[in-house]
């Protein structure tokens, strides 16, 4: 999932440099959403509420 976050951040940066503001915003929003999901999952694993096999 970290790979997808990095890809979306790179797409957002390149799109922003090329002037595609709506594409950059969509990619940044997707990256922000995935970062939130990863953070929540990390905290659940950290507190022991979810066991990773």
Short mmCIF file of N, CA and C in Angstrom, two decimals:
data_model
loop_
_atom_site.label_atom_id
_atom_site.label_comp_id
_atom_site.label_asym_id
_atom_site.label_seq_id
_atom_site.Cartn_x
_atom_site.Cartn_y
_atom_site.Cartn_z
N UNK A 1 0.82 -1.19 0.00
CA UNK A 1 0.00 0.00 0.00
C UNK A 1 0.87 1.26 0.00
N UNK A 2 2.04 1.15 0.61
CA UNK A 2 2.98 2.27 0.60
C UNK A 2 3.40 2.59 -0.82
N UNK A 3 3.52 1.55 -1.64
CA UNK A 3 3.90 1.73 -3.04
C UNK A 3 2.85 2.57 -3.77
N UNK A 4 1.57 2.30 -3.51
CA UNK A 4 0.50 3.07 -4.15
C UNK A 4 0.50 4.52 -3.69
N UNK A 5 0.81 4.73 -2.42
CA UNK A 5 0.88 6.10 -1.90
C UNK A 5 1.97 6.88 -2.61
N UNK A 6 3.14 6.27 -2.75
CA UNK A 6 4.25 6.94 -3.43
C UNK A 6 3.92 7.21 -4.89
N UNK A 7 3.30 6.26 -5.57
CA UNK A 7 2.92 6.46 -6.97
C UNK A 7 1.95 7.63 -7.10
N UNK A 8 0.95 7.68 -6.21
CA UNK A 8 -0.03 8.77 -6.28
C UNK A 8 0.60 10.12 -5.96
N UNK A 9 1.54 10.14 -5.04
CA UNK A 9 2.22 11.40 -4.72
C UNK A 9 3.07 11.88 -5.89
N UNK A 10 3.73 10.95 -6.58
CA UNK A 10 4.53 11.32 -7.75
C UNK A 10 3.63 11.82 -8.88
N UNK A 11 2.50 11.12 -9.09
CA UNK A 11 1.55 11.56 -10.11
C UNK A 11 1.02 12.95 -9.78
N UNK A 12 0.72 13.20 -8.52
CA UNK A 12 0.22 14.51 -8.11
C UNK A 12 1.27 15.60 -8.35
N UNK A 13 2.52 15.31 -8.03
CA UNK A 13 3.58 16.30 -8.22
C UNK A 13 3.80 16.60 -9.70
N UNK A 14 3.85 15.57 -10.53
CA UNK A 14 4.08 15.78 -11.96
C UNK A 14 2.89 16.49 -12.60
N UNK A 15 1.69 16.09 -12.23
CA UNK A 15 0.50 16.73 -12.78
C UNK A 15 0.43 18.20 -12.36
N UNK A 16 0.84 18.48 -11.16
CA UNK A 16 0.84 19.86 -10.69
C UNK A 16 1.86 20.70 -11.47
N UNK A 17 3.02 20.13 -11.72
CA UNK A 17 4.04 20.85 -12.48
C UNK A 17 3.61 21.09 -13.93
N UNK A 18 2.83 20.18 -14.48
CA UNK A 18 2.39 20.31 -15.86
C UNK A 18 1.10 21.12 -15.99
N UNK A 19 0.49 21.50 -14.88
CA UNK A 19 -0.68 22.34 -14.91
C UNK A 19 -2.02 21.62 -14.89
N UNK A 20 -2.01 20.33 -14.64
CA UNK A 20 -3.25 19.57 -14.54
C UNK A 20 -3.71 19.57 -13.09
N UNK A 21 -4.35 20.66 -12.71
CA UNK A 21 -4.68 20.85 -11.30
C UNK A 21 -5.72 19.86 -10.79
N UNK A 22 -6.71 19.53 -11.61
CA UNK A 22 -7.75 18.60 -11.14
C UNK A 22 -7.17 17.20 -10.96
N UNK A 23 -6.31 16.78 -11.87
CA UNK A 23 -5.66 15.47 -11.74
C UNK A 23 -4.74 15.44 -10.52
N UNK A 24 -4.03 16.53 -10.31
CA UNK A 24 -3.14 16.62 -9.15
C UNK A 24 -3.94 16.55 -7.85
N UNK A 25 -5.07 17.23 -7.82
CA UNK A 25 -5.92 17.20 -6.63
C UNK A 25 -6.49 15.83 -6.36
N UNK A 26 -6.90 15.14 -7.44
CA UNK A 26 -7.46 13.80 -7.27
C UNK A 26 -6.40 12.82 -6.78
N UNK A 27 -5.20 12.91 -7.34
CA UNK A 27 -4.12 12.02 -6.92
C UNK A 27 -3.71 12.31 -5.48
N UNK A 28 -3.66 13.57 -5.11
CA UNK A 28 -3.31 13.92 -3.73
C UNK A 28 -4.38 13.47 -2.75
N UNK A 29 -5.64 13.58 -3.15
CA UNK A 29 -6.73 13.11 -2.29
C UNK A 29 -6.67 11.59 -2.11
N UNK A 30 -6.38 10.87 -3.19
CA UNK A 30 -6.23 9.42 -3.09
C UNK A 30 -5.08 9.04 -2.19
N UNK A 31 -3.96 9.74 -2.31
CA UNK A 31 -2.81 9.47 -1.45
C UNK A 31 -3.15 9.77 0.00
N UNK A 32 -3.86 10.87 0.24
CA UNK A 32 -4.24 11.23 1.60
C UNK A 32 -5.16 10.19 2.22
N UNK A 33 -6.08 9.67 1.41
CA UNK A 33 -7.00 8.64 1.88
C UNK A 33 -6.23 7.36 2.24
N UNK A 34 -5.31 6.95 1.38
CA UNK A 34 -4.52 5.75 1.66
C UNK A 34 -3.62 5.94 2.88
N UNK A 35 -3.07 7.14 3.06
CA UNK A 35 -2.24 7.41 4.24
C UNK A 35 -3.08 7.26 5.51
N UNK A 36 -4.31 7.75 5.46
CA UNK A 36 -5.21 7.61 6.62
C UNK A 36 -5.51 6.16 6.93
N UNK A 37 -5.77 5.36 5.89
CA UNK A 37 -6.05 3.94 6.09
C UNK A 37 -4.84 3.23 6.69
N UNK A 38 -3.65 3.51 6.14
CA UNK A 38 -2.43 2.89 6.66
C UNK A 38 -2.19 3.30 8.11
N UNK A 39 -2.44 4.55 8.44
CA UNK A 39 -2.25 5.02 9.81
C UNK A 39 -3.19 4.32 10.78
N UNK A 40 -4.46 4.19 10.40
CA UNK A 40 -5.43 3.51 11.26
C UNK A 40 -5.05 2.04 11.45
N UNK A 41 -4.68 1.37 10.35
CA UNK A 41 -4.27 -0.04 10.47
C UNK A 41 -3.03 -0.19 11.34
N UNK A 42 -2.07 0.73 11.18
CA UNK A 42 -0.87 0.68 12.01
C UNK A 42 -1.19 0.84 13.48
N UNK A 43 -2.08 1.78 13.80
CA UNK A 43 -2.44 1.98 15.20
C UNK A 43 -3.20 0.79 15.78
N UNK A 44 -4.06 0.17 14.96
CA UNK A 44 -4.77 -1.02 15.43
C UNK A 44 -3.81 -2.16 15.71
N UNK A 45 -2.82 -2.33 14.85
CA UNK A 45 -1.82 -3.38 15.08
C UNK A 45 -0.96 -3.03 16.29
N UNK A 46 -0.61 -1.75 16.43
CA UNK A 46 0.23 -1.31 17.54
C UNK A 46 -0.43 -1.55 18.89
N UNK A 47 -1.73 -1.30 18.96
CA UNK A 47 -2.45 -1.48 20.21
C UNK A 47 -2.93 -2.91 20.41
N UNK A 48 -2.67 -3.79 19.46
CA UNK A 48 -3.00 -5.20 19.61
C UNK A 48 -4.43 -5.56 19.34
N UNK A 49 -5.17 -4.67 18.72
CA UNK A 49 -6.57 -4.96 18.42
C UNK A 49 -6.72 -5.83 17.17
N UNK A 50 -5.71 -5.79 16.30
CA UNK A 50 -5.70 -6.60 15.10
C UNK A 50 -4.40 -7.39 15.10
N UNK A 51 -4.52 -8.70 14.91
CA UNK A 51 -3.35 -9.57 14.90
C UNK A 51 -2.99 -9.89 13.45
N UNK A 52 -1.76 -9.59 13.08
CA UNK A 52 -1.30 -9.86 11.72
C UNK A 52 -0.60 -11.20 11.73
N UNK A 53 -1.08 -12.11 10.90
CA UNK A 53 -0.51 -13.46 10.88
C UNK A 53 0.75 -13.50 10.05
#
